[in-house]
Every structure is written in C-alpha cells, then in structure tokens.
Coordinates of C-alpha atoms in Angstrom, one line a residue:
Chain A
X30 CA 126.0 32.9 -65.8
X31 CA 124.2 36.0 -66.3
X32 CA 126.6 39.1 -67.4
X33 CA 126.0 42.6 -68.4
X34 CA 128.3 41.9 -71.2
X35 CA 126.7 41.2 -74.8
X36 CA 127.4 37.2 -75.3
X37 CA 128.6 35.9 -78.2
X38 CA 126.5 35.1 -80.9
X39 CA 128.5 32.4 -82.8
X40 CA 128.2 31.2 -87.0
X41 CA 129.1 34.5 -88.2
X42 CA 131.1 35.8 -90.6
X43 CA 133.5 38.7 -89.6
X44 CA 132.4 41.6 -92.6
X45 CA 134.9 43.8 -93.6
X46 CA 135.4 47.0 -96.0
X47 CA 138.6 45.8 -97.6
X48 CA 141.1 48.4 -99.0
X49 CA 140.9 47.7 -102.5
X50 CA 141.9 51.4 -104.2
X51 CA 144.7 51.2 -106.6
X52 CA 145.7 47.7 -105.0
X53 CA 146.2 44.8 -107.9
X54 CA 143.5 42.2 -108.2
X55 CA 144.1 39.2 -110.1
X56 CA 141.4 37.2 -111.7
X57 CA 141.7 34.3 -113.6
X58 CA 139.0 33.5 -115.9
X59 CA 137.1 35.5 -118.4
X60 CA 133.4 33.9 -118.3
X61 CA 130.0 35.3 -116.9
X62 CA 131.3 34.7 -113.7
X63 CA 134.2 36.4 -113.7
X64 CA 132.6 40.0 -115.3
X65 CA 130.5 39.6 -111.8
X66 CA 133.7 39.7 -109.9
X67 CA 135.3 42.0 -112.2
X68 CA 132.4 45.0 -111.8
X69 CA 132.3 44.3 -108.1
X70 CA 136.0 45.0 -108.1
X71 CA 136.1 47.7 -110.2
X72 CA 133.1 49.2 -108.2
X73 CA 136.1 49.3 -105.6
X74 CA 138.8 51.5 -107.5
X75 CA 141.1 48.1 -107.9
X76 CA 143.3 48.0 -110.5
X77 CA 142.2 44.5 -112.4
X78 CA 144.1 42.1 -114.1
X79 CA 142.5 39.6 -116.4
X80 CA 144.0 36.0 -116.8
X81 CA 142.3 34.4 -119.7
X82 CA 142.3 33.2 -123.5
X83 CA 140.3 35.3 -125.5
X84 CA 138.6 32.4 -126.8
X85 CA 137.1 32.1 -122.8
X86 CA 136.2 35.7 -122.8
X87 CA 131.8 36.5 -122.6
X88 CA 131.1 39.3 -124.4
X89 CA 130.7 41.8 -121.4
X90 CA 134.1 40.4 -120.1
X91 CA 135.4 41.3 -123.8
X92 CA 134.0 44.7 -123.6
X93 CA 135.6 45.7 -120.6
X94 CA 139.0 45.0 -121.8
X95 CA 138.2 46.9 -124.8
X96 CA 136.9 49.8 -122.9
X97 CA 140.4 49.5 -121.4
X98 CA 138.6 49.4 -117.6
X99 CA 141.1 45.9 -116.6
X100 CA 144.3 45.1 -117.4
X101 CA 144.2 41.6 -120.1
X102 CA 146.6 39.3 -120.3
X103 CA 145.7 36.9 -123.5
X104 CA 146.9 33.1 -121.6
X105 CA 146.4 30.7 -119.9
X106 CA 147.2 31.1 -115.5
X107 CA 151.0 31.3 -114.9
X108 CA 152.8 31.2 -111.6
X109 CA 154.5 34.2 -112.5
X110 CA 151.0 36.1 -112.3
X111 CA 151.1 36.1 -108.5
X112 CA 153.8 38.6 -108.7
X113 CA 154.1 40.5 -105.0
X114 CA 152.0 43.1 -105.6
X115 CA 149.2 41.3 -106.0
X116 CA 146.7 41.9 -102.9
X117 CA 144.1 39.2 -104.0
X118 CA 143.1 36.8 -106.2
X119 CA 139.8 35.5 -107.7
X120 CA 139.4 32.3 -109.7
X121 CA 136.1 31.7 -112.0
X122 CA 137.1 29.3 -114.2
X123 CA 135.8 25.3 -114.7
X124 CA 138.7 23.6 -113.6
X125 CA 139.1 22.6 -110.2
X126 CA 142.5 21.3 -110.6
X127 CA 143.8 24.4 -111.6
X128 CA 141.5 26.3 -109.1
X129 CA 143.1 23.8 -106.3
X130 CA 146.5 24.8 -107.3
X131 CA 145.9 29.0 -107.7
X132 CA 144.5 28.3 -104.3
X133 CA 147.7 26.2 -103.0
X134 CA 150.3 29.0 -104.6
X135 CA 148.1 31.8 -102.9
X136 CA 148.2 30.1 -99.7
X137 CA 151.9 29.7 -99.9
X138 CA 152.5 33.1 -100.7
X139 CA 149.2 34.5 -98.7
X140 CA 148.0 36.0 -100.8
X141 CA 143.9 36.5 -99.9
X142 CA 141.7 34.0 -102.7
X143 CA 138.5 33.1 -103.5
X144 CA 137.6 30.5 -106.1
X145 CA 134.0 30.8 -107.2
X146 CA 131.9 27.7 -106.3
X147 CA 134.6 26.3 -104.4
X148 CA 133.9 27.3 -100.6
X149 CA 136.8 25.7 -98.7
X150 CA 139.2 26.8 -101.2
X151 CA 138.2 30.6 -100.1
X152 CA 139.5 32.9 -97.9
X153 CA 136.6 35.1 -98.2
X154 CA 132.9 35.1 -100.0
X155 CA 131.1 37.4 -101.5
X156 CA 127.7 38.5 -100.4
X157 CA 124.6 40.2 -102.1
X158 CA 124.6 43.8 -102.3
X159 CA 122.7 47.3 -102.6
X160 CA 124.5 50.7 -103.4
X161 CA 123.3 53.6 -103.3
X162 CA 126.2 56.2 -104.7
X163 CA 128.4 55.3 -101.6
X164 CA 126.1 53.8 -99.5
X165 CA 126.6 49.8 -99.7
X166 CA 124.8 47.6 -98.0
X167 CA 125.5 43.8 -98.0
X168 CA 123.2 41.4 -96.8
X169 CA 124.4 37.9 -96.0
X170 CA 122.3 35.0 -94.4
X171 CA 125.6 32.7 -94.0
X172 CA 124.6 30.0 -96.3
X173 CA 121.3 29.6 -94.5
X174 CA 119.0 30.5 -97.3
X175 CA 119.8 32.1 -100.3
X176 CA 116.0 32.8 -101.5
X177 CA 115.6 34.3 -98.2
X178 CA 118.5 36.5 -98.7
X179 CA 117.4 37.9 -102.0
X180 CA 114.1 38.5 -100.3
X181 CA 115.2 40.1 -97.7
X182 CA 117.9 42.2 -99.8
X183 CA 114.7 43.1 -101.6
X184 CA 112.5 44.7 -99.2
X185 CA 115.6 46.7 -97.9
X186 CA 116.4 48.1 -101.2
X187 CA 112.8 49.1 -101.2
X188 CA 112.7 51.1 -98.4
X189 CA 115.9 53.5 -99.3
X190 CA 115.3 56.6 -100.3
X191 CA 116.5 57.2 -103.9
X192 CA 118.0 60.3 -102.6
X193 CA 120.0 58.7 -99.7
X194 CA 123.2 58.4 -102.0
X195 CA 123.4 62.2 -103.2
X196 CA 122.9 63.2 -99.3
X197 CA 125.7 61.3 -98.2
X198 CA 127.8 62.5 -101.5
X199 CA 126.5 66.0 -100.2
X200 CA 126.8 65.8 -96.7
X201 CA 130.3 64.6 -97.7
X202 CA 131.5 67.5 -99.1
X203 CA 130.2 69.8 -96.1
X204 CA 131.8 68.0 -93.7
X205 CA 134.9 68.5 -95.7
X206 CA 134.2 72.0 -96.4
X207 CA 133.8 72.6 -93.1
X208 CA 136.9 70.9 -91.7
X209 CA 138.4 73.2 -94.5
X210 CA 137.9 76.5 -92.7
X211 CA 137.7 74.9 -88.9
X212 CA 140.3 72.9 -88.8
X213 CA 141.6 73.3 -85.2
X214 CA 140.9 69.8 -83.8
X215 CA 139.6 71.4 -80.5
X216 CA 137.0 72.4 -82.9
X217 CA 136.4 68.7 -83.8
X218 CA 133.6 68.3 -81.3
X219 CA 131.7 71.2 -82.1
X220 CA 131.8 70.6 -85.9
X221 CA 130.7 66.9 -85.2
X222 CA 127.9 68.3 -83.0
X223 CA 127.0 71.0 -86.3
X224 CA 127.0 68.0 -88.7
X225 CA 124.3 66.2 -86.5
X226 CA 121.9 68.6 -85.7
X227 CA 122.0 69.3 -89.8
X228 CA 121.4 66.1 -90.7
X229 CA 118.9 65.0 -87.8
X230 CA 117.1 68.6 -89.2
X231 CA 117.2 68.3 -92.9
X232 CA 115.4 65.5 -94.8
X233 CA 118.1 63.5 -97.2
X234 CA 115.6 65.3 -100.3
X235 CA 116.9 68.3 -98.8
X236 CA 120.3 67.4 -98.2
X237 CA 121.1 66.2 -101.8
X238 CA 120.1 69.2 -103.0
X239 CA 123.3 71.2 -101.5
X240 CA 125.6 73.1 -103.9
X241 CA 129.1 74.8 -103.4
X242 CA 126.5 78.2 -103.3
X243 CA 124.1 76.7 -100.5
X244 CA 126.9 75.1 -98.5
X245 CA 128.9 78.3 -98.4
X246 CA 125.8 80.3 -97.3
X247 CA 125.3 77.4 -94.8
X248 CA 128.8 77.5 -93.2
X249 CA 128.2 80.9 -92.6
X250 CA 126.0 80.2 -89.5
X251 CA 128.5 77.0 -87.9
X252 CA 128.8 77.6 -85.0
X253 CA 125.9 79.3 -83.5
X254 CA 122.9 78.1 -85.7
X255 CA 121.6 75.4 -87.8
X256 CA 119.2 76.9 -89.9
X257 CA 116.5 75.0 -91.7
X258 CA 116.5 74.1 -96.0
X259 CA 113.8 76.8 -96.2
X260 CA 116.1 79.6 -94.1
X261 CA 119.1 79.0 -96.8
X262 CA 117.0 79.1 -99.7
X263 CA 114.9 81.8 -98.8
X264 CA 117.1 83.6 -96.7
X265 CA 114.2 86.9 -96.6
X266 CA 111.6 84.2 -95.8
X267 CA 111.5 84.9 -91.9
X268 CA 111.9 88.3 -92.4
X269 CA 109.7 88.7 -94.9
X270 CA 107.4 86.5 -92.7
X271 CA 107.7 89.5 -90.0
X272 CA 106.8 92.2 -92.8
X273 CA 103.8 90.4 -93.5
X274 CA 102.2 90.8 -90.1
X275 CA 103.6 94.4 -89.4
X276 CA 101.8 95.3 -92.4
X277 CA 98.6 93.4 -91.4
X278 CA 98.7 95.5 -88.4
X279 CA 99.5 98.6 -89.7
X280 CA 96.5 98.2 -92.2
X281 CA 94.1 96.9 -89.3
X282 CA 95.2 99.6 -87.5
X283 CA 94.1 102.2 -89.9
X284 CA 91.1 100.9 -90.9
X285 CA 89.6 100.7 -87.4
X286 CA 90.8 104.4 -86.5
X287 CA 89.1 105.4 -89.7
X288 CA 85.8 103.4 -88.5
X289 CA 86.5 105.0 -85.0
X290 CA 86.7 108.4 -86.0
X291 CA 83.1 107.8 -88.7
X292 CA 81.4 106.7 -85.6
X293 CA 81.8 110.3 -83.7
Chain B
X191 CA 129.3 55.5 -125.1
X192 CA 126.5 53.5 -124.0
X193 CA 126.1 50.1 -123.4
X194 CA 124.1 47.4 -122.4
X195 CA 126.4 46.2 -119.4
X196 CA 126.7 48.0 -116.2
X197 CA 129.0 51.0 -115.8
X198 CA 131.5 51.2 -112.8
X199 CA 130.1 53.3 -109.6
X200 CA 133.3 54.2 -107.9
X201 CA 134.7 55.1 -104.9
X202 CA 133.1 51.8 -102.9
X203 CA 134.8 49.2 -100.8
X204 CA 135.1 45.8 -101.8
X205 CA 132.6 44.1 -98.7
X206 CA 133.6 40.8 -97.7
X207 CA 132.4 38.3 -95.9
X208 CA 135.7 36.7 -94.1
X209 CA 136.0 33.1 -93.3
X210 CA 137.7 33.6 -89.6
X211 CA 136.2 30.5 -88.3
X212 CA 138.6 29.0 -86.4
X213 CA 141.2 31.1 -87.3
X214 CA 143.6 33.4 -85.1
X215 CA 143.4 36.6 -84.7
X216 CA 145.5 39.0 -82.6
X217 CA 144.4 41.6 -80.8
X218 CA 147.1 44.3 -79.0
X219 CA 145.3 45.8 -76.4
X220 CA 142.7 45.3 -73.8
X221 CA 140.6 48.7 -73.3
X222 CA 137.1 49.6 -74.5
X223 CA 138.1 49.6 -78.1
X224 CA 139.8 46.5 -77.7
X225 CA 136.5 44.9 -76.5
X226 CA 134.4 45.4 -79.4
X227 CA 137.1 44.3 -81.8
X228 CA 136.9 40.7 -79.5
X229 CA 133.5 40.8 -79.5
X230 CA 133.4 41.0 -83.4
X231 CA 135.7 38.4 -84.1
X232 CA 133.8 36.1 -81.1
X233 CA 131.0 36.5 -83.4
X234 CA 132.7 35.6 -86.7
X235 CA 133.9 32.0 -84.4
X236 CA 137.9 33.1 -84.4
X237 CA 140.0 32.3 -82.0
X238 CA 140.8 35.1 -80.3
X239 CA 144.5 36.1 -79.0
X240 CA 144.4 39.0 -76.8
X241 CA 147.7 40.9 -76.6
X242 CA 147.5 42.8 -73.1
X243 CA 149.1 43.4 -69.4
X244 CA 146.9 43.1 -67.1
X245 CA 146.6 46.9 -66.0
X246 CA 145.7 47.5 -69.6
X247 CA 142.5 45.6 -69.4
X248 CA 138.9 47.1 -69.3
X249 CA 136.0 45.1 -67.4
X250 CA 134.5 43.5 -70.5
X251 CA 137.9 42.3 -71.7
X252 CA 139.1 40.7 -68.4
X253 CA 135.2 39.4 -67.8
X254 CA 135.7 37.7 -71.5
X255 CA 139.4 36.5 -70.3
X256 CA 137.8 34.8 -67.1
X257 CA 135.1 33.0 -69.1
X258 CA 137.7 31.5 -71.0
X259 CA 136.3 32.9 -74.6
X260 CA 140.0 34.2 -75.6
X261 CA 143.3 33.2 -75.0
X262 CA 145.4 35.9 -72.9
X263 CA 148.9 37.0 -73.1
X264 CA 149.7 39.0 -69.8
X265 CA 152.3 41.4 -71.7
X266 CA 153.0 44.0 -74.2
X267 CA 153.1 42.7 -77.4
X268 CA 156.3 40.8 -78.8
X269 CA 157.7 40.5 -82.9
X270 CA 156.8 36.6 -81.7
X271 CA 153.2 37.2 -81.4
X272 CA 152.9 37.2 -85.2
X273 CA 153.7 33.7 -85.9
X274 CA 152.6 32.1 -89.2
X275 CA 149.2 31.0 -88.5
X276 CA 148.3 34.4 -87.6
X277 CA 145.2 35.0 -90.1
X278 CA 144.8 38.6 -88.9
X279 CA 146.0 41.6 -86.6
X280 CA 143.9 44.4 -85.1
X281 CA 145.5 47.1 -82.9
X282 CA 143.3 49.0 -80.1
X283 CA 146.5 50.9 -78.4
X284 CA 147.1 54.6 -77.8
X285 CA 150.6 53.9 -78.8
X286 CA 150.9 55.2 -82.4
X287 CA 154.7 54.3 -82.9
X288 CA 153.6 50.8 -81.5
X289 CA 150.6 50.5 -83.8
X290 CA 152.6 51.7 -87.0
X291 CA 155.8 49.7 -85.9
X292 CA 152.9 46.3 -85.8
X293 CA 151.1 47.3 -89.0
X294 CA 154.6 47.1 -90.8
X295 CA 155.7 43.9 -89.6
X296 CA 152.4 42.8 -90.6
X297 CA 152.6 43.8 -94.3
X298 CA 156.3 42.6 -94.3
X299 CA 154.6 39.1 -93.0
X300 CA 151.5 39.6 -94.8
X301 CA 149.0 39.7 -92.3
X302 CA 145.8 41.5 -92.8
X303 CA 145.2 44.2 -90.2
X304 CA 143.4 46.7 -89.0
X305 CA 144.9 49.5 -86.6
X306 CA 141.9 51.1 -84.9
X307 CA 141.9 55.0 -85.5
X308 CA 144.7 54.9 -88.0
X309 CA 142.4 54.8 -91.4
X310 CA 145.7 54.6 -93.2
X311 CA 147.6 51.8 -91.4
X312 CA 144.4 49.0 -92.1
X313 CA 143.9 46.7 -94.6
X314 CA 140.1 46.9 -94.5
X315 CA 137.8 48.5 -92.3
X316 CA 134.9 47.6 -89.7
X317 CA 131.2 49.0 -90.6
X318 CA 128.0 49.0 -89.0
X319 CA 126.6 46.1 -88.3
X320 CA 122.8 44.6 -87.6
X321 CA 122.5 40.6 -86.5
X322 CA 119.8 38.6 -86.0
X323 CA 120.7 34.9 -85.9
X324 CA 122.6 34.0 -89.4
X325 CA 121.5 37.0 -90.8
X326 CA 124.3 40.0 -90.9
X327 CA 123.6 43.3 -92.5
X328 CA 126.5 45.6 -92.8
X329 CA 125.8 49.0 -93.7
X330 CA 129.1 51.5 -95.4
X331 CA 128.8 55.0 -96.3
X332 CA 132.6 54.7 -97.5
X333 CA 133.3 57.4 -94.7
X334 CA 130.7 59.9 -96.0
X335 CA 128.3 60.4 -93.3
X336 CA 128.6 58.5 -89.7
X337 CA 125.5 60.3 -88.6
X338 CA 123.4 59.1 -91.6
X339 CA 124.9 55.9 -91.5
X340 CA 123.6 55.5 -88.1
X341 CA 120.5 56.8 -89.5
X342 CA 120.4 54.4 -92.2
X343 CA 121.1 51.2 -90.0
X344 CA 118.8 51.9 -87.3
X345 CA 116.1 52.5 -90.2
X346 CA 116.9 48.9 -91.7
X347 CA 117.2 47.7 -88.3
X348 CA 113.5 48.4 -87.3
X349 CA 112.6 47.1 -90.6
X350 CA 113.6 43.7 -90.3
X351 CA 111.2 41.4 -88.9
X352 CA 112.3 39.8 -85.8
X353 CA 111.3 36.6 -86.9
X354 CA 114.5 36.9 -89.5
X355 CA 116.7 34.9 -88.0
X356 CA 114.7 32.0 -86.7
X357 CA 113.1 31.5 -90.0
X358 CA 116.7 31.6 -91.5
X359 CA 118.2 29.1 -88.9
X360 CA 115.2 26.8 -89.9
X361 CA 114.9 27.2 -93.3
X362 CA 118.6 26.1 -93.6
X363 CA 118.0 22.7 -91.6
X364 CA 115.0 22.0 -94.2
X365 CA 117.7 22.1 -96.9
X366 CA 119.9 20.5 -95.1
X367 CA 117.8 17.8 -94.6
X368 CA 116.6 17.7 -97.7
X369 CA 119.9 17.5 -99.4
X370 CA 120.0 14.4 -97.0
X371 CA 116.9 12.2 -98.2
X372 CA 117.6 13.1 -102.1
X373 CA 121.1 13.8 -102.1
X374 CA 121.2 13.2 -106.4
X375 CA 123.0 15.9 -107.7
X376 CA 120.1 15.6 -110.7
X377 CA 117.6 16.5 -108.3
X378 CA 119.3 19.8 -107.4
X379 CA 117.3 21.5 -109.3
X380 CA 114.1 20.0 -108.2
X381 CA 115.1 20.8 -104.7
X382 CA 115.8 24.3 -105.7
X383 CA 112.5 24.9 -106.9
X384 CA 110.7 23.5 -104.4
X385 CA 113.0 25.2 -101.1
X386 CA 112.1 28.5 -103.2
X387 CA 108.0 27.9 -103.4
X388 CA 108.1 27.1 -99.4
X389 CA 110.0 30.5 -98.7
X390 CA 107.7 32.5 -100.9
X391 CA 104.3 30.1 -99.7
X392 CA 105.0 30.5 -96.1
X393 CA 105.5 33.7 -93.8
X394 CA 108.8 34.3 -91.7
X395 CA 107.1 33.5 -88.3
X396 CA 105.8 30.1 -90.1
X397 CA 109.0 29.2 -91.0
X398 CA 110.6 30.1 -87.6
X399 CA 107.7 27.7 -85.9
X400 CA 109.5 24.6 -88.0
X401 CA 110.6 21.9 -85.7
X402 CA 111.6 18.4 -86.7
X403 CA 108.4 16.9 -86.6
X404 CA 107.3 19.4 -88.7
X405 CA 110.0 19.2 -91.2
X406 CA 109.5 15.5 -91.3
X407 CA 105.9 16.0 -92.3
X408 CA 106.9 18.8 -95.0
X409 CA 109.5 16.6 -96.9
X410 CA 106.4 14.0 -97.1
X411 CA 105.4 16.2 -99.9
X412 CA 108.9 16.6 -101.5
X413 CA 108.4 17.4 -104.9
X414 CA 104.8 17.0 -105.5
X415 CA 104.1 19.5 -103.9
X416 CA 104.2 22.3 -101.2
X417 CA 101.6 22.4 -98.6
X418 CA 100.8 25.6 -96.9
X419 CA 101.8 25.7 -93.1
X420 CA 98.3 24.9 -92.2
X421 CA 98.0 22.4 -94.2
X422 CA 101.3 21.2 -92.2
X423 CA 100.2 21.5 -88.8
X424 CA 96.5 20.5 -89.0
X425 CA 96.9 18.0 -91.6
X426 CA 93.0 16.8 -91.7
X427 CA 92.0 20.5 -92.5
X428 CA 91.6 19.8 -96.0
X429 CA 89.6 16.8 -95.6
X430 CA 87.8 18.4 -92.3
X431 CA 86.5 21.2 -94.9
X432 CA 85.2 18.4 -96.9
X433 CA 83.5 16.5 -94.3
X434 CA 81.4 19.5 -93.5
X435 CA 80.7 20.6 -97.0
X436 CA 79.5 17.2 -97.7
X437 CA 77.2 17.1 -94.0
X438 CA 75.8 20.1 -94.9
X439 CA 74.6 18.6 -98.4
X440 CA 73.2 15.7 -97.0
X441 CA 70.9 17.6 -94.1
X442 CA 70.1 20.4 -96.4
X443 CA 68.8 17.4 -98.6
X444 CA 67.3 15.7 -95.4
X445 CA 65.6 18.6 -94.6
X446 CA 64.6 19.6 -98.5
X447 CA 62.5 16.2 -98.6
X448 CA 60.6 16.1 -95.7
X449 CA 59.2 19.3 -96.8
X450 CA 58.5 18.3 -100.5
X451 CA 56.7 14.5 -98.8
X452 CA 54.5 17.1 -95.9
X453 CA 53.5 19.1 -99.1
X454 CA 52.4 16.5 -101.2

C-alpha cells in the first residue's frame, strides 16, 4: 500500500558516533592489526589499554607505547582485564580460541566487542573513513563490495575542500563565542538563524581563515547584519568605495565648469 | 619528534557500524522524534519495541504500528521493559526526569542508549546519513557546524552516482556466486584479483545492468580473464569485428584484380 511515510529500506547497518572520550578501551593484541584499531581509537580521545607480549608487538604498535599514547600491559589476555570500567573491547590476535572466549566473557558481562576477522563474534565493525580535522566521514557498502567501497571513499575524499576542516574548527569557535555573550536561550533562534546566513555567505576558504581578532569584529554586527569576508577585512572598503565616486564627481564636475566657462 | 607512523587527530568519535540485525531495541516514546529513531533502526533490520500510550503517538508512528513493522506497548514505560535481551535503548520523551531516571537503569544494566536532546545522557550519537541501496555514508562534524554538515552531506549526496547502489547490490551477488563455483580457500586470492579488475573494467551503470544470465556468462571467464560488459552482452562482437575486417579484405582484393586483369 502506498504511504506518505518513507518505507524501510532493509540490510543496513545502524551507524553511530560512539562516546569514546576518556572511556577505557581494551585491546588485545599488539600486531599490524591492532596499531589500526589502536589510531582509530585514539583518534577518539579513548584511553587505551594494550594486552600483549612484547615479543607480539609491530614496531608502530611498540612506538606507541613508548610515546606513552596507550596504556601496555606486558602478557598474555587475563579475565581480570575486563575489569568494569571497560566500555569496549577489541581483539586482533591469531587465535580464534582465545578470540571465541574474549568474545564469550564480553558477552557475559556486555561489554561491546569486536574481534577482527571474526564477523559473528562482533558486536560492531568498523568501516572506511575520511577526516578532515573534525569532519569524519565513513563510508560503508555493508559487505557488498569492498573495491567499490574504496572507490567510492576515493572520489568523495576528492571532492572536499582541504579547507572544510579548519571552517568547521572556525565556525566552531564562533558559534561558541557567540553563545558566550548571547546566551539567553530566547536568543537561541536568532543566533542559529546568524550562524546560517554566515556560513551559507562565506566560502569555507573564507571561513577557516577567522581569528579571535576577525571573530570579535564579526560579532559586533549579530544581530542586525551579516557582513561579507571582504566587509571584516576591509572594514573602509565600502566607504572607501563611496569616496572613490564622490571624488570622480567632484573632479568631473570641475573639469566640465572649467570647459563651460572657456567656451563663453 | 617525528615519525614515520601517523600522529593522533583528536577530538573525533569512534563511527561504528552496529550489528542491530535482529536485535531489540527500545524506543520510549511515540512523537515525531520518536519516528525517525524507528525509522533508523527499521533500516539497520532491528526489531523494534516502541514504548508508548496511545495519545502519545504521532501519525507516522501509529501508521508504522498498524503495518505491523514494530512491536507496540500501549503504556508508559516500565523498569520491566529493559529485560536482558535488550541490545539498546533510545529515549524521544519531553520528560527529562523520565529520560535521566531510564538512561541510569540502562548503565546500571548496561544497555547502550541514546536519550534524544540530552547529549550527555547517550552512549553514542546519531549523524547525518545518505543511503542508496547497501551503501551508507554517514557524515560527523563532532558537533562543530550543523549548517555545514548539512552543507557537506548534501554536496556528497549529489555526488554519488545513482547507479551506487544497484551496482553494489550486484557486484555482491557476483562474489557471492563466485565464492560458490570455486569456493577453495587457495583461490581467494585469484578471486580477489579478478572481482577487483571487473569493478575497475566496468562502469557503475554496467554493473547495475548484471542479472543472472549475465553473471552466468561472466564467471565463464573466471580467471582467464575479464571481458568488458560488451563483450558480455553481445558476445559475437569480437568475432563480428573480425568477420567484417576479413570481408572487407577479400572484396577490396576482388575488386583490386579485376582492375589489374581489364588493364593488362
């Protein structure tokens, strides 16, 4: 039956932003797959904890301990690492018995888990991903086609502007500053309705290039104008604009009373 | 100090693609919010609880409730509702005592949730989202700027050849079926390399025209080689080419001697 309502569209995955700042993330391993998960999870403010040998750590893996970025413990797995604080748990390592029963204790005490290469024994996967300062962008094709995927994740890296991450750090900070000095929240709908005209006016080159300097001279005019980049950086420039052409017609003016008053 | 490995970009999210297939999720409340959280998780292939009186529902909720796509409780929500196989909680109510009273029984439980409008009470957040078939694109500006990120995703959106998803859907059931005929775990790589010269050999809208005759035909050339989609669906072009080449040879010839004999 027909319906105004959007059908469902099933055989996807539900995407989520999880909440990983400061929260524990246990991963066991210490190989080339693990420093993938590891950077993805530090790229995430998680505080990480390595489970692994030394003699299984890759060099980058080894490095990061060293640069103190994760938290190492030199051993084998042990069921006391799935402490209560733990918020999630990765497995990279080339045993699938002991990846079956990391997966079992998580389970039990439900705790989120993914084991790399082992899809049913995850909770969650991982896609491929572009970021941009803190724009992320995460393409996933569900399994269908993984060249595809990369191709695709390609030609949308491609078409970001390089400067799209700096205008959102930017636009960020105005929207902060800005909520700083208006903070009435019967102001919220006419500080939302500023922010958009800026950014539907401004061009992200423009944007990024904000500084405490232009985005104080900028808040000076919320509410009743949104001036252009050009206005804010050359604040003279329609005024001097105006002085241009009441000089052109001062000057025009006297040279055609001088021709006027030749000719008699 | 620099290195040769990647340095950590902060302030991100950790993007996941969760496996809610068949899972339950809980919904409190029924009202516009409420909707799109269903309509999400429909699309991830949950099954849906929604937690709701009746009086509380909006149109699209109790259309979805009629069709049978969730399962309805006609009531506010009860401690019971979160039994163990819960996988996930997301509140859409304007009760804020009610949401935080929920999101706390859910971290005593465990339960992953998400209270809509309370940033502080969710265990990850929702982004926004572009679909087309198996392909999902989610796009996150960690919070930075919701008019950009609209920007942004509507940019990517227009970008994306509509032909995406069909060729994705396809491309998948040539694997799959080639996975089938030479299922050899030594041929993985051979399959590989060949899936990955037909995806680069062949256009989206060519690979969105597969159907199982034509697939049948394809993995006739499995691994020899890999025909070109013409080659596919007119397969006597090649030979057709030759046929007239080598006519043209034998007239021009024809032609060439009875000159040379009415010259002599």
């Amino acid at each position: 039956m027909a319906s105004k309502y959007q059908s469902v569209q099933p055989g996807g995955s539900l995407i989520i932003a999880w909440r990983a700042q400061g929260k524990k993330v246990l991963i066991v391993g210490g190989g080339v797959v693990a420093a993938g998960r590891i950077l993805h999870v530090l790229n995430a403010d998680a505080h990480v904890i390595v489970v692994s040998p030394k003699a299984g750590l890759c060099k980058e893996v080894a490095w990061r301990i060293q640069e103190k970025q994760v938290e190492w413990r030199d051993r084998g797995f042990l069921v006391e690492d799935l402490s209560d604080d733990v918020n999630m748990v990765l497995t990279a390592i080339d045993d699938p018995s002991l990846s079956s029963e990391i997966y079992k204790l998580c389970k039990s005490k439900k705790i989120p888990v993914n084991a790399a290469d082992i899809p049913p024994e995850c909770d969650f996967y991982f896609g491929s991903e572009i970021r941009n300062g803190p724009l992320q962008i995460m393409v996933s094709t569900n399994g269908k086609g993984p060249k595809l995927a990369s191709l695709i994740r390609k030609k949308i890296e491609s078409s970001i502007n390089p400067a799209t991450g700096m205008a959102l750090e930017k636009t960020g900070l105005l929207r902060q500053k800005l909520r700083d000095i208006v903070p009435e929240p019967e102001n919220s709908r006419k500080r939302m309705r500023w922010m958009i005209e800026i950014c539907e006016l401004w061009s992200l080159e423009e944007l990024a290039m904000l500084d405490e300097n232009l985005i104080n001279r900028l808040l000076g005019y919320f509410p009743k104008k949104t001036p252009s980049y050009r206005e804010i950086t050359t604040p003279a420039y329609s005024k001097i604009d105006n002085y241009i052409w009441f000089g052109a017609i001062i000057i025009s003016g006297a040279v055609l009373l001088k021709h006027v008053s030749k000719a008699r």
